[in-house]
Steps between C-alpha positions, in 0.01 A plus 500: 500500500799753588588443068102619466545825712838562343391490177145703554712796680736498187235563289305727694361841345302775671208555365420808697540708853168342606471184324635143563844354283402258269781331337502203265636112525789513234289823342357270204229173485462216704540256172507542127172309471143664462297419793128472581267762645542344812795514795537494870799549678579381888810483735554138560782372749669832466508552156238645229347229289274647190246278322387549153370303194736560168451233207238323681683394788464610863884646566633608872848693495661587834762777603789249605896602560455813260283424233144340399481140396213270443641238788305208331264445224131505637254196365180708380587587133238472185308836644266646199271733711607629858273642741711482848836495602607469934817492615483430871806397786443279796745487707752569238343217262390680185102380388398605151118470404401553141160521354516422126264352251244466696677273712723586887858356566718513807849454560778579730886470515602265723942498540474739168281231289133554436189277547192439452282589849198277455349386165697655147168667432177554675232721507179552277216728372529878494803619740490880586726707732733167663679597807761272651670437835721208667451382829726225648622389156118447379359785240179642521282699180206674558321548187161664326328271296317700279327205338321397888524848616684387798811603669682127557856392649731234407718344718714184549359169650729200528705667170200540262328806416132545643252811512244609733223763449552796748232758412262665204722722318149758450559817693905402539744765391818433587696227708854424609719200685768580772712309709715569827805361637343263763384320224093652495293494145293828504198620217417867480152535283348793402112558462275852467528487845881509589752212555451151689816338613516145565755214597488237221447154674560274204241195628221732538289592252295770645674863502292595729629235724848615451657720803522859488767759473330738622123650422388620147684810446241756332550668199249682224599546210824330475572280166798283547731347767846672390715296714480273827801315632708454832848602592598241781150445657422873485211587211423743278242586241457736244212650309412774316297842498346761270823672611761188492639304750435385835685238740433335777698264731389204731773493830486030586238427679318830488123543388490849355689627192652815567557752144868592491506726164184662318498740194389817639509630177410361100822257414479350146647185439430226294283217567700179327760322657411685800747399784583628884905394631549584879838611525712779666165698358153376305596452182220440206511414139337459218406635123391795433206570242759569214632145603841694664614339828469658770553540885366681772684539845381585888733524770271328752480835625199597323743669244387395135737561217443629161378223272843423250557287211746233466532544142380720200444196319146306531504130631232237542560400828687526744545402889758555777582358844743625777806362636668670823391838421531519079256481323495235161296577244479314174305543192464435145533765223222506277742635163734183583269286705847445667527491921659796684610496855523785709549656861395732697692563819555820772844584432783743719489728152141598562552545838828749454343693247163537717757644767662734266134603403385627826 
């Protein structure tokens, strides 16, 4: 990791008094291959892993002694149509799921070589809006099935794939998985009415039977879940406003959600791709309108930034995690349809020319 730092403060360039550095891996693209519209990007046992789709094959490259290197080739290949693509790390084991022609694969690296988690291929009918999670090596996918209009999960049971109906997906707007460090499976769903948070208990059926969080937060008027995930066993939850963003954490073992950072006043950002990183501040991303990417920056002080682009050139996706206070962020041009990678870090420069400022 020390060759990572050395080589991000190298490259380093100031992008303004006020704004973050934001320097680039080896200032050119991941690979020389074109790559889906489709990538997700994680720190896995202290290194950055980035998943992507280029020639039909699921590919995962890691930042290893220096450079990025696909560490060994991954099994799902003969992709025509992709719909979803999850990178995810437990405890430092990366878990890739991919939702492709109409069909869902799993797979994780086990002593750097991939296999299959489960069946090769599962799933059926209409699959909308997967989202994915691990939990003591077993995955979990919670799923809208458009054709049923029902929200369902899939799960493991002695190494084959089987799925459960959870709720109607009428009157559902948004909903999210989460995990903590002790090892607990959470569900955040959203409703016209706010957001219910259960525990998922994989051998019952009924939601309603599962334990809560905490109550049914209430919200009018909200649209989406932006983000919900734990740091440790501490949660936090993001959503959005008519004037942009609002967070709220969870302290373990509490029962009321406390909001840490709220836009006071009208923040534009864009809506895809839309992603919170807890760091040395609240970092989000996403793309813009134009298709520009983007982040937006509060110093957990209830200090937001200015809303600044990554790039003047458009991409069609793009996604970022953090790693000991820098921010990743990795996307895919839409001119080259090649993958960039990107950070975004609080550097000494900023702070000695803030100094000078005053």
């Amino acid at each position: 990791m020390k060759k990572i730092l050395f080589a991000l403060t190298a490259s380093l360039f100031l992008l303004g008094v006020q704004a973050q550095i934001v320097a680039e891996f080896e200032g050119g693209y991941l690979s020389e291959n074109t790559a889906s519209n489709k990538i997700d990007i994680q720190e896995v046992g202290r290194s950055i892993h980035v998943a992507t789709v280029e020639e039909g094959r699921v590919v995962v490259r890691r930042f290893y002694r220096g450079a990025w290197s696909e560490f060994d080739e991954t099994p799902i290949r003969g992709i025509n149509k992709l719909e979803s693509l999850k990178l995810f790390a437990y405890k430092a084991v990366p878990y890739v799921f991919c939702h492709y022609d109409g069909k869902m694969s799993v797979i994780r690296a086990i002593g750097d070589k991939w296999e299959f988690v489960g069946d090769k291929q599962f799933g059926d009918g209409s699959i909308m809006n997967p989202e994915f999670d691990v939990i003591g090596e077993e995955p979990y996918i919670v799923y809208k099935d458009e054709d049923y209009e029902m929200i369902r999960m899939i799960s493991l049971l002695d190494n084959s794939w089987y799925d459960v109906d959870l709720l109607p997906s009428k009157g559902i707007k948004s909903y999210k998985l989460a995990s903590n460090v002790r090892g607990d499976l959470f569900m955040a769903v959203l409703d016209g009415e706010g957001i219910m948070f259960r525990e998922v208990e994989q051998l019952i059926e009924n939601v309603s039977e599962w334990p809560e969080l905490t109550k049914k937060v209430k919200l009018v008027g909200t649209e989406r879940i932006d983000d919900f995930e734990f740091i440790e066993n501490k949660a936090y939850l993001t959503y959005s406003t008519n004037l942009g963003p609002v967070i709220m954490s969870l302290e373990d073992l509490s029962k009321k959600w406390e909001t840490v950072a709220k836009a006071e006043t009208t923040i534009v950002m864009g809506k895809a791709n839309y992603n919170l990183n807890i760091s040395e501040y609240y970092f989000y991303t996403s793309l813009s309108t134009a298709g520009i990417p983007q982040y937006l920056k509060n110093n957990k002080k209830g200090v937001w930034g200015d809303v600044t682009d990554l790039s003047t050139k458009k991409a069609t996706v793009v996604a970022s995690c953090e790693y000991r206070n820098i921010i990743y962020v990795a996307y895919v041009e839409s001119a080259t349809s090649k993958v960039m990678i990107k950070t975004i870090e609080k550097g000494e420069e900023e702070e000695t020319e803030t100094e000078k400022s005053k």
